[in-house]
Amino acid sequence: MKKGQILEGVVERVDFPNKGIVRAEVPQGEDGFSVGYAVVKGVLPGQRISFSVKKARKNKCEGRLREILESGPLEMREARCMHFGTCGGCNYQKIPYEKQLELKKSQVLRLIDEVYQGDGYQYDGILGVSENGSLREWRYRNKMEFSFGDAVKDGPLTLGLHRKGSFHDIVDAEGCEIVHEDYSKVLACVRDYAKEHQLSYYHKRDHVGLLRHLLVRRAEATGEMLVALVTSSQQQIDYSELVEKLLALELEGELVGILHIINDSLGDVVQSDETEILYGRDWFEDTVLGLNFKISPFSFFQTNTKGAEVLYERVRRYVLGRYEYSASPDNGQGALRGEEVSGFWDKTVFDLYSGTGTIAQLIAPVAKKVIGVEIVEEAVEAAKENARRNGLNNCEFIAGDVLKVIDEIREKPDYIILDPPREGIHPKALTKIIDYGVENIVYISCKPTSFARDLAVFQEHGYMLERISNVDLFPETVHIETICKLSRQN
């Protein structure tokens, strides 16, 4: 296989995250073909595809998808979204939902089994869409970051999501099926305003232009919405007309805040150098398992609120060692029954990478003390206020890098909960966490490849995987949430 070569092949399997293992047919002179293997993203099991070779090494290579020549056996239904195939978001739409769960389960367990060295572990299944509505297949996301750009080079302005396989091209996302209809109304309003006033979009290559992103967040329980227009500082605009247009929209939810955020960073990220409140306030409220949370534009909060309730209920029961689950979260309230938590009241719990403190506050009612550590100061301030709002006085939240902060904490944990970012835990921080020597650790991961890497280190230091389960917070997509309980062996 050579760089630039165009080959065909069949996708034998898809590994997380969305990496197709393709059995490629490589021309061998005039006499036939030899067999090689390629990794190609954005494909499904059983598809016959053509691809171009990006990197080649003997009989293995990385390829870029060119065309799907034949559908795979899992593609058993029509895609629901009009943008399917062009938008790079929801690649599993043509797969029946139960088959999606099977595919994600096999991907996670394959990763775990490649590194696991113990006698066995308990797999507690994958929790997916339920009849009682605690998990939904569609309209589940509570946060979207839309990008300004164009669908083709030098084309008209668009506002939406990245085209499949492209860093620069933006596909209009009006009508996206994994968010509430209110999102499409807001998107269309802002897009049309920008076109009407001929506002420029920010070009990633030369860093020139005004419009960068549109951030929209919507509470599941209250319907409160926050809209933030993210721009560079290269042009001064009076946005009062846009505010009037947004407030005039007929929304099912309630628009409680409209913000203008200036971001002059060179990276394609949504962040704030300066924030101006154009209307209302810069936060909204939502509810998880009976607890109220104040959420600001950049606060970490699970993007699927209903799914978060299922996820956190399972996390809580892993922490408490109670593994029987009802069809819905326990009584819909923040606390468990007293008999379910006996023996845990005197525990000090570390919630590392705590975000806005959601997990910490769900554990606090049954613990002696919970200490959360989070690097984003805004999230820490929100966590402190949320704890006060929920009447929890045994929570402490510290702003800083876990690697540095845990050296400064005087208390020692009896239990540790880990919910790190996608790339997992810094190796030096992981060593310090292990050195506490606690009996049990619960690890929540949105990227099982990162967890598998960290699991290998845990095993080297005497921690073995006791239980694992998955929660499908991201139907139609390649992503999956994983919860694991690790126990220290003598």
CSV table of C-alpha atoms in Angstrom, one decimal:
chain,number,residue,atom,x,y,z
A,1,MET,CA,0.0,0.0,0.0
A,2,LYS,CA,1.3,3.4,-1.0
A,3,LYS,CA,0.3,6.9,0.0
A,4,GLY,CA,-2.2,8.4,-2.4
A,5,GLN,CA,-3.3,5.0,-3.7
A,6,ILE,CA,-7.1,4.4,-4.1
A,7,LEU,CA,-8.2,1.1,-2.7
A,8,GLU,CA,-11.4,-0.8,-2.0
A,9,GLY,CA,-12.3,-3.1,0.9
A,10,VAL,CA,-14.9,-4.3,3.4
A,11,VAL,CA,-15.3,-3.0,6.9
A,12,GLU,CA,-14.7,-6.0,9.2
A,13,ARG,CA,-15.5,-4.2,12.5
A,14,VAL,CA,-15.6,-0.7,14.0
A,15,ASP,CA,-13.5,0.1,17.0
A,16,PHE,CA,-14.1,3.0,19.4
A,17,PRO,CA,-14.2,5.9,18.4
A,18,ASN,CA,-15.5,5.3,14.9
A,19,LYS,CA,-12.4,3.6,13.5
A,20,GLY,CA,-13.3,1.1,10.8
A,21,ILE,CA,-10.9,-1.9,10.4
A,22,VAL,CA,-11.1,-2.5,6.6
A,23,ARG,CA,-9.9,-5.6,4.8
A,24,ALA,CA,-8.4,-4.0,1.8
A,25,GLU,CA,-7.8,-5.4,-1.7
A,26,VAL,CA,-4.3,-4.3,-2.8
A,27,PRO,CA,-3.5,-4.8,-6.6
A,28,GLN,CA,-0.5,-7.1,-7.0
A,29,GLY,CA,0.8,-6.7,-10.5
A,30,GLU,CA,-1.4,-8.0,-13.2
A,31,ASP,CA,-2.1,-11.3,-11.5
A,32,GLY,CA,-4.5,-10.4,-8.7
A,33,PHE,CA,-4.7,-8.9,-5.3
A,34,SER,CA,-3.0,-9.2,-1.9
A,35,VAL,CA,-4.7,-8.4,1.4
A,36,GLY,CA,-3.9,-5.6,3.7
A,37,TYR,CA,-5.7,-3.8,6.5
A,38,ALA,CA,-6.6,-0.1,6.8
A,39,VAL,CA,-8.1,2.1,9.5
A,40,VAL,CA,-10.8,4.3,8.0
A,41,LYS,CA,-13.0,6.6,10.1
A,42,GLY,CA,-16.7,7.3,9.5
A,43,VAL,CA,-17.8,3.8,8.3
A,44,LEU,CA,-20.1,1.0,9.6
A,45,PRO,CA,-19.5,-2.7,9.9
A,46,GLY,CA,-20.0,-4.7,6.6
A,47,GLN,CA,-19.9,-1.7,4.3
A,48,ARG,CA,-17.9,-2.0,1.1
A,49,ILE,CA,-16.0,1.3,0.6
A,50,SER,CA,-13.3,3.0,-1.5
A,51,PHE,CA,-10.6,5.0,0.3
A,52,SER,CA,-7.4,6.9,-0.3
A,53,VAL,CA,-4.3,5.9,1.6
A,54,LYS,CA,-3.0,8.7,3.9
A,55,LYS,CA,-0.2,6.8,5.7
A,56,ALA,CA,1.2,3.4,4.7
A,57,ARG,CA,3.3,0.9,6.6
A,58,LYS,CA,3.8,-2.5,5.0
A,59,ASN,CA,0.4,-4.2,4.9
A,60,LYS,CA,-1.3,-1.6,7.2
A,61,CYS,CA,-2.3,1.9,6.6
A,62,GLU,CA,-4.6,4.9,7.5
A,63,GLY,CA,-7.1,5.8,4.9
A,64,ARG,CA,-9.6,8.6,4.1
A,65,LEU,CA,-13.1,7.5,3.1
A,66,ARG,CA,-14.0,8.4,-0.5
A,67,GLU,CA,-17.2,6.6,-1.2
A,68,ILE,CA,-19.5,3.9,0.3
A,69,LEU,CA,-20.0,1.4,-2.5
A,70,GLU,CA,-22.3,-1.0,-0.7
A,71,SER,CA,-24.3,-0.7,2.6
A,72,GLY,CA,-23.6,-2.9,5.6
A,73,PRO,CA,-26.1,-5.3,7.1
A,74,LEU,CA,-26.7,-3.1,10.2
A,75,GLU,CA,-28.1,-0.3,8.0
A,76,MET,CA,-31.7,-1.4,8.4
A,77,ARG,CA,-33.6,1.9,8.6
A,78,GLU,CA,-33.8,5.3,7.0
A,79,ALA,CA,-32.0,8.2,8.6
A,80,ARG,CA,-34.3,10.6,10.4
A,81,CYS,CA,-32.3,13.8,10.0
A,82,MET,CA,-32.2,15.7,6.7
A,83,HIS,CA,-28.5,16.5,7.3
A,84,PHE,CA,-27.4,12.8,7.7
A,85,GLY,CA,-24.5,12.0,5.4
A,86,THR,CA,-23.2,15.6,5.2
A,87,CYS,CA,-23.1,16.5,8.9
A,88,GLY,CA,-20.4,14.6,10.8
A,89,GLY,CA,-22.5,14.2,14.0
A,90,CYS,CA,-24.9,11.2,14.1
A,91,ASN,CA,-23.3,8.4,12.2
A,92,TYR,CA,-25.4,5.6,13.6
A,93,GLN,CA,-28.9,6.9,12.5
A,94,LYS,CA,-29.4,4.1,10.0
A,95,ILE,CA,-28.7,1.4,12.6
A,96,PRO,CA,-31.7,0.3,14.7
A,97,TYR,CA,-31.3,1.5,18.3
A,98,GLU,CA,-30.9,-2.0,19.9
A,99,LYS,CA,-28.1,-2.7,17.3
A,100,GLN,CA,-26.4,0.6,18.3
A,101,LEU,CA,-26.3,-0.6,21.9
A,102,GLU,CA,-24.8,-3.9,20.9
A,103,LEU,CA,-22.2,-2.2,18.8
A,104,LYS,CA,-21.1,0.2,21.6
A,105,LYS,CA,-21.1,-2.6,24.2
A,106,SER,CA,-18.8,-4.8,22.0
A,107,GLN,CA,-16.4,-1.8,21.4
A,108,VAL,CA,-16.1,-1.1,25.1
A,109,LEU,CA,-15.6,-4.7,26.2
A,110,ARG,CA,-13.0,-5.3,23.5
A,111,LEU,CA,-11.0,-2.4,24.8
A,112,ILE,CA,-11.3,-3.6,28.4
A,113,ASP,CA,-10.5,-7.2,27.6
A,114,GLU,CA,-7.3,-6.2,25.8
A,115,VAL,CA,-5.8,-4.8,29.0
A,116,TYR,CA,-7.6,-6.6,31.8
A,117,GLN,CA,-5.5,-9.1,33.8
A,118,GLY,CA,-7.8,-10.3,36.5
A,119,ASP,CA,-9.9,-13.5,36.9
A,120,GLY,CA,-13.1,-11.8,35.8
A,121,TYR,CA,-15.3,-8.8,36.3
A,122,GLN,CA,-19.1,-8.2,36.4
A,123,TYR,CA,-20.6,-6.4,33.4
A,124,ASP,CA,-23.8,-4.8,34.5
A,125,GLY,CA,-25.1,-4.1,31.0
A,126,ILE,CA,-25.7,-1.0,28.9
A,127,LEU,CA,-28.6,1.3,29.9
A,128,GLY,CA,-30.3,2.8,26.9
A,129,VAL,CA,-33.5,4.4,25.8
A,130,SER,CA,-36.3,3.4,28.2
A,131,GLU,CA,-40.1,3.4,27.9
A,132,ASN,CA,-40.5,5.6,31.0
A,133,GLY,CA,-38.6,8.4,29.2
A,134,SER,CA,-35.6,8.5,31.6
A,135,LEU,CA,-33.5,8.2,28.4
A,136,ARG,CA,-34.6,9.4,25.0
A,137,GLU,CA,-33.4,8.5,21.5
A,138,TRP,CA,-34.0,12.0,20.1
A,139,ARG,CA,-34.2,15.6,21.3
A,140,TYR,CA,-31.9,14.9,24.2
A,141,ARG,CA,-29.0,17.3,24.1
A,142,ASN,CA,-29.1,20.4,26.3
A,143,LYS,CA,-26.1,22.2,24.8
A,144,MET,CA,-25.0,22.9,21.3
A,145,GLU,CA,-22.0,24.9,20.0
A,146,PHE,CA,-22.8,25.9,16.4
A,147,SER,CA,-20.1,27.3,14.1
A,148,PHE,CA,-20.2,30.1,11.5
A,149,GLY,CA,-18.6,29.5,8.2
A,150,ASP,CA,-19.5,28.3,4.7
A,151,ALA,CA,-20.5,25.0,3.2
A,152,VAL,CA,-18.1,25.4,0.3
A,153,LYS,CA,-15.0,27.7,-0.1
A,154,ASP,CA,-16.1,31.3,-0.5
A,155,GLY,CA,-19.8,30.3,-0.4
A,156,PRO,CA,-22.6,32.1,1.4
A,157,LEU,CA,-22.5,32.2,5.2
A,158,THR,CA,-23.8,29.2,7.1
A,159,LEU,CA,-24.4,28.4,10.8
A,160,GLY,CA,-24.3,24.9,12.0
A,161,LEU,CA,-21.9,21.9,12.4
A,162,HIS,CA,-18.8,20.6,10.7
A,163,ARG,CA,-19.2,18.7,7.4
A,164,LYS,CA,-18.3,15.0,7.8
A,165,GLY,CA,-14.6,14.7,7.5
A,166,SER,CA,-13.9,18.4,7.2
A,167,PHE,CA,-12.4,21.0,9.6
A,168,HIS,CA,-13.4,24.0,7.6
A,169,ASP,CA,-16.8,23.3,5.9
A,170,ILE,CA,-19.9,24.1,7.9
A,171,VAL,CA,-23.3,22.5,7.3
A,172,ASP,CA,-26.5,24.3,8.2
A,173,ALA,CA,-27.9,22.6,11.2
A,174,GLU,CA,-31.5,23.9,11.3
A,175,GLY,CA,-33.7,20.9,11.9
A,176,CYS,CA,-31.1,18.9,13.9
A,177,GLU,CA,-33.0,16.0,15.4
A,178,ILE,CA,-31.0,15.5,18.7
A,179,VAL,CA,-31.9,18.9,20.1
A,180,HIS,CA,-35.3,20.5,21.0
A,181,GLU,CA,-37.0,22.4,18.2
A,182,ASP,CA,-36.3,25.7,20.0
A,183,TYR,CA,-32.6,25.3,19.0
A,184,SER,CA,-33.5,25.5,15.3
A,185,LYS,CA,-35.6,28.6,15.8
A,186,VAL,CA,-32.7,30.4,17.5
A,187,LEU,CA,-30.2,29.2,15.0
A,188,ALA,CA,-32.3,30.4,12.0
A,189,CYS,CA,-32.9,33.8,13.7
A,190,VAL,CA,-29.2,34.4,14.3
A,191,ARG,CA,-28.2,33.1,10.8
A,192,ASP,CA,-30.7,35.3,9.0
A,193,TYR,CA,-29.8,38.3,11.0
A,194,ALA,CA,-26.1,37.8,10.1
A,195,LYS,CA,-26.9,37.4,6.4
A,196,GLU,CA,-29.2,40.4,6.4
A,197,HIS,CA,-26.5,42.6,7.9
A,198,GLN,CA,-23.7,41.0,5.8
A,199,LEU,CA,-21.6,40.2,8.8
A,200,SER,CA,-18.4,38.3,8.1
A,201,TYR,CA,-17.5,35.0,9.7
A,202,TYR,CA,-14.1,34.3,11.3
A,203,HIS,CA,-11.7,32.5,8.9
A,204,LYS,CA,-9.7,29.9,10.8
A,205,ARG,CA,-6.7,30.1,8.5
A,206,ASP,CA,-6.0,33.8,8.4
A,207,HIS,CA,-7.9,34.7,11.7
A,208,VAL,CA,-9.9,37.5,10.1
A,209,GLY,CA,-13.6,38.0,10.5
A,210,LEU,CA,-16.3,38.6,13.2
A,211,LEU,CA,-18.7,35.7,13.8
A,212,ARG,CA,-17.3,32.6,15.4
A,213,HIS,CA,-19.8,30.5,17.3
A,214,LEU,CA,-23.4,30.4,18.6
A,215,LEU,CA,-23.7,28.7,22.0
A,216,VAL,CA,-27.2,27.6,23.0
A,217,ARG,CA,-28.1,25.8,26.3
A,218,ARG,CA,-31.5,24.7,27.4
A,219,ALA,CA,-32.7,23.2,30.8
A,220,GLU,CA,-34.6,20.0,30.7
A,221,ALA,CA,-36.7,20.6,33.8
A,222,THR,CA,-37.3,24.3,33.6
A,223,GLY,CA,-37.1,25.0,29.9
A,224,GLU,CA,-34.8,28.0,30.6
A,225,MET,CA,-32.6,28.9,27.7
A,226,LEU,CA,-29.2,30.8,27.4
A,227,VAL,CA,-28.0,32.1,24.1
A,228,ALA,CA,-24.5,33.4,23.5
A,229,LEU,CA,-23.1,34.9,20.3
A,230,VAL,CA,-19.3,34.4,20.2
A,231,THR,CA,-17.3,36.8,18.0
A,232,SER,CA,-13.9,38.3,17.6
A,233,SER,CA,-13.2,41.9,18.6
A,234,GLN,CA,-12.5,42.9,15.1
A,235,GLN,CA,-15.7,44.8,14.6
A,236,GLN,CA,-18.1,46.7,16.9
A,237,ILE,CA,-21.8,45.9,16.4
A,238,ASP,CA,-24.9,47.1,18.1
A,239,TYR,CA,-26.8,43.8,18.8
A,240,SER,CA,-30.0,45.4,20.1
A,241,GLU,CA,-31.9,44.4,16.9
A,242,LEU,CA,-30.8,40.8,17.3
A,243,VAL,CA,-31.9,40.8,20.9
A,244,GLU,CA,-35.4,42.0,19.8
A,245,LYS,CA,-35.6,39.3,17.2
A,246,LEU,CA,-34.7,36.6,19.6
A,247,LEU,CA,-37.1,37.7,22.2
A,248,ALA,CA,-39.9,37.8,19.6
A,249,LEU,CA,-39.4,34.1,18.8
A,250,GLU,CA,-42.3,31.7,19.7
A,251,LEU,CA,-40.4,29.2,21.9
A,252,GLU,CA,-41.6,26.4,24.0
A,253,GLY,CA,-38.9,27.3,26.5
A,254,GLU,CA,-38.1,30.6,28.1
A,255,LEU,CA,-35.1,32.8,27.0
A,256,VAL,CA,-33.6,34.0,30.2
A,257,GLY,CA,-30.3,35.3,29.0
A,258,ILE,CA,-28.6,36.6,25.8
A,259,LEU,CA,-24.9,37.1,25.9
A,260,HIS,CA,-22.2,38.5,23.6
A,261,ILE,CA,-18.8,36.8,24.2
A,262,ILE,CA,-15.6,38.1,22.7
A,263,ASN,CA,-13.0,35.4,21.9
A,264,ASP,CA,-9.8,36.3,20.2
A,265,SER,CA,-8.0,33.0,20.7
A,266,LEU,CA,-6.4,31.5,17.7
A,267,GLY,CA,-7.8,28.0,18.4
A,268,ASP,CA,-11.3,26.9,17.2
A,269,VAL,CA,-12.7,26.7,20.8
A,270,VAL,CA,-15.6,28.5,22.5
A,271,GLN,CA,-14.1,30.5,25.3
A,272,SER,CA,-14.5,34.0,26.8
A,273,ASP,CA,-12.0,36.9,26.8
A,274,GLU,CA,-14.9,39.2,27.7
A,275,THR,CA,-18.6,38.6,28.2
A,276,GLU,CA,-21.4,41.2,27.9
A,277,ILE,CA,-25.0,40.5,29.1
A,278,LEU,CA,-27.3,41.8,26.3
A,279,TYR,CA,-30.4,40.6,28.1
A,280,GLY,CA,-31.4,38.9,31.3
A,281,ARG,CA,-28.7,36.9,33.1
A,282,ASP,CA,-25.7,34.7,32.4
A,283,TRP,CA,-27.1,31.5,34.0
A,284,PHE,CA,-30.0,29.2,34.0
A,285,GLU,CA,-31.4,26.5,36.3
A,286,ASP,CA,-31.9,22.8,35.9
A,287,THR,CA,-32.7,19.9,38.2
A,288,VAL,CA,-31.0,16.5,38.6
A,289,LEU,CA,-32.4,13.8,40.9
A,290,GLY,CA,-34.2,16.4,43.0
A,291,LEU,CA,-31.2,18.8,43.4
A,292,ASN,CA,-31.2,22.2,41.7
A,293,PHE,CA,-28.2,23.5,39.8
A,294,LYS,CA,-27.3,27.0,38.5
A,295,ILE,CA,-25.5,26.6,35.2
A,296,SER,CA,-23.4,29.3,33.5
A,297,PRO,CA,-22.2,29.4,29.9
A,298,PHE,CA,-19.0,27.4,30.4
A,299,SER,CA,-20.1,25.2,33.4
A,300,PHE,CA,-19.6,21.5,32.8
A,301,PHE,CA,-23.0,19.8,33.0
A,302,GLN,CA,-23.8,16.5,31.2
A,303,THR,CA,-25.2,17.3,27.8
A,304,ASN,CA,-28.1,14.8,28.3
A,305,THR,CA,-29.9,15.8,31.5
A,306,LYS,CA,-32.3,12.8,31.6
A,307,GLY,CA,-29.4,10.5,30.8
A,308,ALA,CA,-27.3,12.2,33.5
A,309,GLU,CA,-29.9,11.1,36.1
A,310,VAL,CA,-29.5,7.5,35.0
A,311,LEU,CA,-25.7,7.8,34.9
A,312,TYR,CA,-25.5,9.4,38.4
A,313,GLU,CA,-27.9,7.0,39.9
A,314,ARG,CA,-25.7,4.1,38.8
A,315,VAL,CA,-22.6,5.9,39.9
A,316,ARG,CA,-24.1,6.5,43.4
A,317,ARG,CA,-25.0,2.8,43.7
A,318,TYR,CA,-21.5,1.8,42.7
A,319,VAL,CA,-20.1,4.0,45.4
A,320,LEU,CA,-22.5,2.6,48.0
A,321,GLY,CA,-22.1,-1.0,46.9
A,322,ARG,CA,-25.8,-1.3,46.1
A,323,TYR,CA,-26.2,-3.0,42.7
A,324,GLU,CA,-29.9,-3.6,42.4
A,325,TYR,CA,-31.5,-1.1,40.0
A,326,SER,CA,-35.1,-0.1,39.6
A,327,ALA,CA,-36.6,0.9,36.2
A,328,SER,CA,-36.2,4.6,37.2
A,329,PRO,CA,-33.9,6.4,39.5
A,330,ASP,CA,-34.6,5.8,43.2
A,331,ASN,CA,-37.8,7.7,44.1
A,332,GLY,CA,-36.7,10.7,42.0
A,333,GLN,CA,-35.1,12.4,45.0
A,334,GLY,CA,-31.6,13.4,45.9
A,335,ALA,CA,-31.1,11.0,48.9
A,336,LEU,CA,-31.3,7.2,49.3
A,337,ARG,CA,-33.0,5.4,52.1
A,338,GLY,CA,-31.1,5.1,55.3
A,339,GLU,CA,-30.8,1.3,55.2
A,340,GLU,CA,-29.1,1.5,51.8
A,341,VAL,CA,-26.2,3.6,53.1
A,342,SER,CA,-25.4,2.1,56.4
A,343,GLY,CA,-21.7,2.0,56.9
A,344,PHE,CA,-21.0,5.0,54.6
A,345,TRP,CA,-22.0,7.9,56.8
A,346,ASP,CA,-18.4,8.4,58.2
A,347,LYS,CA,-16.7,8.5,54.8
A,348,THR,CA,-14.7,11.3,53.3
A,349,VAL,CA,-15.0,11.3,49.6
A,350,PHE,CA,-12.8,13.0,47.0
A,351,ASP,CA,-14.7,13.9,43.8
A,352,LEU,CA,-11.8,14.7,41.4
A,353,TYR,CA,-12.5,16.6,38.2
A,354,SER,CA,-15.8,17.6,39.8
A,355,GLY,CA,-17.2,20.2,37.3
A,356,THR,CA,-20.1,22.0,38.8
A,357,GLY,CA,-20.2,19.5,41.6
A,358,THR,CA,-23.1,17.4,40.5
A,359,ILE,CA,-21.8,14.0,41.7
A,360,ALA,CA,-20.4,15.5,44.9
A,361,GLN,CA,-23.8,16.9,45.9
A,362,LEU,CA,-25.5,13.6,45.1
A,363,ILE,CA,-23.1,11.8,47.4
A,364,ALA,CA,-23.0,14.5,50.1
A,365,PRO,CA,-26.3,13.5,51.8
A,366,VAL,CA,-24.8,10.1,52.6
A,367,ALA,CA,-21.2,11.0,53.4
A,368,LYS,CA,-19.3,12.7,56.2
A,369,LYS,CA,-17.6,15.1,53.8
A,370,VAL,CA,-17.1,15.5,50.0
A,371,ILE,CA,-14.2,17.4,48.5
A,372,GLY,CA,-14.4,18.3,44.9
A,373,VAL,CA,-11.4,19.5,42.8
A,374,GLU,CA,-11.9,21.2,39.4
A,375,ILE,CA,-9.5,23.3,37.3
A,376,VAL,CA,-12.2,25.6,35.9
A,377,GLU,CA,-12.7,28.4,38.4
A,378,GLU,CA,-16.1,29.3,37.1
A,379,ALA,CA,-17.3,25.8,37.6
A,380,VAL,CA,-16.0,25.7,41.1
A,381,GLU,CA,-17.9,29.0,42.0
A,382,ALA,CA,-21.0,27.5,40.5
A,383,ALA,CA,-20.5,24.3,42.6
A,384,LYS,CA,-20.2,26.3,45.8
A,385,GLU,CA,-23.3,28.2,45.1
A,386,ASN,CA,-25.2,25.1,44.0
A,387,ALA,CA,-24.3,23.4,47.3
A,388,ARG,CA,-25.6,26.4,49.3
A,389,ARG,CA,-28.8,26.4,47.2
A,390,ASN,CA,-29.3,22.7,48.0
A,391,GLY,CA,-28.6,23.1,51.7
A,392,LEU,CA,-25.5,20.9,51.7
A,393,ASN,CA,-22.9,22.1,54.2
A,394,ASN,CA,-20.5,19.2,54.0
A,395,CYS,CA,-19.2,19.9,50.5
A,396,GLU,CA,-15.9,21.7,49.8
A,397,PHE,CA,-14.8,22.7,46.3
A,398,ILE,CA,-11.3,23.7,45.4
A,399,ALA,CA,-10.2,25.4,42.1
A,400,GLY,CA,-7.0,24.0,40.6
A,401,ASP,CA,-5.3,21.2,38.7
A,402,VAL,CA,-5.8,17.9,40.4
A,403,LEU,CA,-2.1,17.1,39.9
A,404,LYS,CA,-1.2,20.1,42.2
A,405,VAL,CA,-4.2,20.5,44.5
A,406,ILE,CA,-4.2,17.0,46.0
A,407,ASP,CA,-0.8,17.7,47.5
A,408,GLU,CA,-2.3,20.6,49.4
A,409,ILE,CA,-5.4,18.9,50.9
A,410,ARG,CA,-4.9,17.9,54.5
A,411,GLU,CA,-7.7,15.4,54.6
A,412,LYS,CA,-7.2,11.9,53.4
A,413,PRO,CA,-10.0,10.2,51.3
A,414,ASP,CA,-11.8,7.0,52.3
A,415,TYR,CA,-13.3,6.9,48.8
A,416,ILE,CA,-12.4,8.5,45.4
A,417,ILE,CA,-14.6,9.3,42.5
A,418,LEU,CA,-13.0,10.2,39.2
A,419,ASP,CA,-14.7,11.9,36.2
A,420,PRO,CA,-11.8,13.2,34.2
A,421,PRO,CA,-11.9,14.9,30.8
A,422,ARG,CA,-11.9,12.9,27.6
A,423,GLU,CA,-8.2,12.4,27.5
A,424,GLY,CA,-8.2,10.7,30.9
A,425,ILE,CA,-5.9,11.4,33.9
A,426,HIS,CA,-2.4,12.9,33.8
A,427,PRO,CA,0.1,10.1,34.6
A,428,LYS,CA,1.6,11.9,37.5
A,429,ALA,CA,-1.8,12.7,38.9
A,430,LEU,CA,-2.8,9.1,38.5
A,431,THR,CA,0.2,8.0,40.6
A,432,LYS,CA,-0.7,10.4,43.4
A,433,ILE,CA,-4.3,9.2,43.4
A,434,ILE,CA,-3.2,5.6,43.6
A,435,ASP,CA,-0.8,6.4,46.5
A,436,TYR,CA,-3.8,7.3,48.7
A,437,GLY,CA,-4.4,3.5,48.8
A,438,VAL,CA,-8.2,3.7,49.2
A,439,GLU,CA,-10.1,0.5,49.0
A,440,ASN,CA,-12.5,1.5,46.2
A,441,ILE,CA,-12.5,3.9,43.3
A,442,VAL,CA,-15.3,4.7,40.9
A,443,TYR,CA,-14.2,6.0,37.5
A,444,ILE,CA,-16.6,7.6,35.0
A,445,SER,CA,-15.3,7.9,31.4
A,446,CYS,CA,-16.7,9.4,28.2
A,447,LYS,CA,-13.8,8.0,26.3
A,448,PRO,CA,-13.2,4.2,27.0
A,449,THR,CA,-9.8,4.3,25.2
A,450,SER,CA,-8.6,6.7,27.8
A,451,PHE,CA,-10.0,4.5,30.6
A,452,ALA,CA,-8.4,1.4,29.2
A,453,ARG,CA,-5.0,3.1,29.3
A,454,ASP,CA,-5.5,4.2,32.9
A,455,LEU,CA,-6.8,0.8,33.8
A,456,ALA,CA,-3.5,-0.7,32.9
A,457,VAL,CA,-1.8,1.6,35.4
A,458,PHE,CA,-4.3,0.9,38.1
A,459,GLN,CA,-3.7,-2.9,37.7
A,460,GLU,CA,0.1,-2.4,38.0
A,461,HIS,CA,-0.6,-0.9,41.4
A,462,GLY,CA,-2.9,-3.6,42.7
A,463,TYR,CA,-6.3,-2.2,41.7
A,464,MET,CA,-8.6,-4.6,39.7
A,465,LEU,CA,-11.8,-4.0,37.8
A,466,GLU,CA,-14.7,-5.3,39.9
A,467,ARG,CA,-17.7,-4.0,37.9
A,468,ILE,CA,-18.4,-2.1,34.7
A,469,SER,CA,-21.5,-0.7,33.0
A,470,ASN,CA,-22.4,1.7,30.2
A,471,VAL,CA,-25.0,4.4,29.9
A,472,ASP,CA,-25.9,5.6,26.4
A,473,LEU,CA,-26.0,9.4,26.8
A,474,PHE,CA,-25.4,9.9,23.1
A,475,PRO,CA,-27.9,7.9,20.9
A,476,GLU,CA,-27.3,8.0,17.1
A,477,THR,CA,-23.6,8.9,17.7
A,478,VAL,CA,-20.4,6.9,18.2
A,479,HIS,CA,-20.0,8.0,21.9
A,480,ILE,CA,-20.8,6.1,25.1
A,481,GLU,CA,-20.4,6.7,28.8
A,482,THR,CA,-18.6,4.1,30.9
A,483,ILE,CA,-18.8,3.6,34.7
A,484,CYS,CA,-16.2,1.3,36.4
A,485,LYS,CA,-15.6,0.2,40.0
A,486,LEU,CA,-12.0,-0.6,40.9
A,487,SER,CA,-11.1,-2.4,44.1
A,488,ARG,CA,-7.6,-2.6,45.7
A,489,GLN,CA,-6.3,-6.2,46.1
A,490,ASN,CA,-4.1,-7.2,49.0
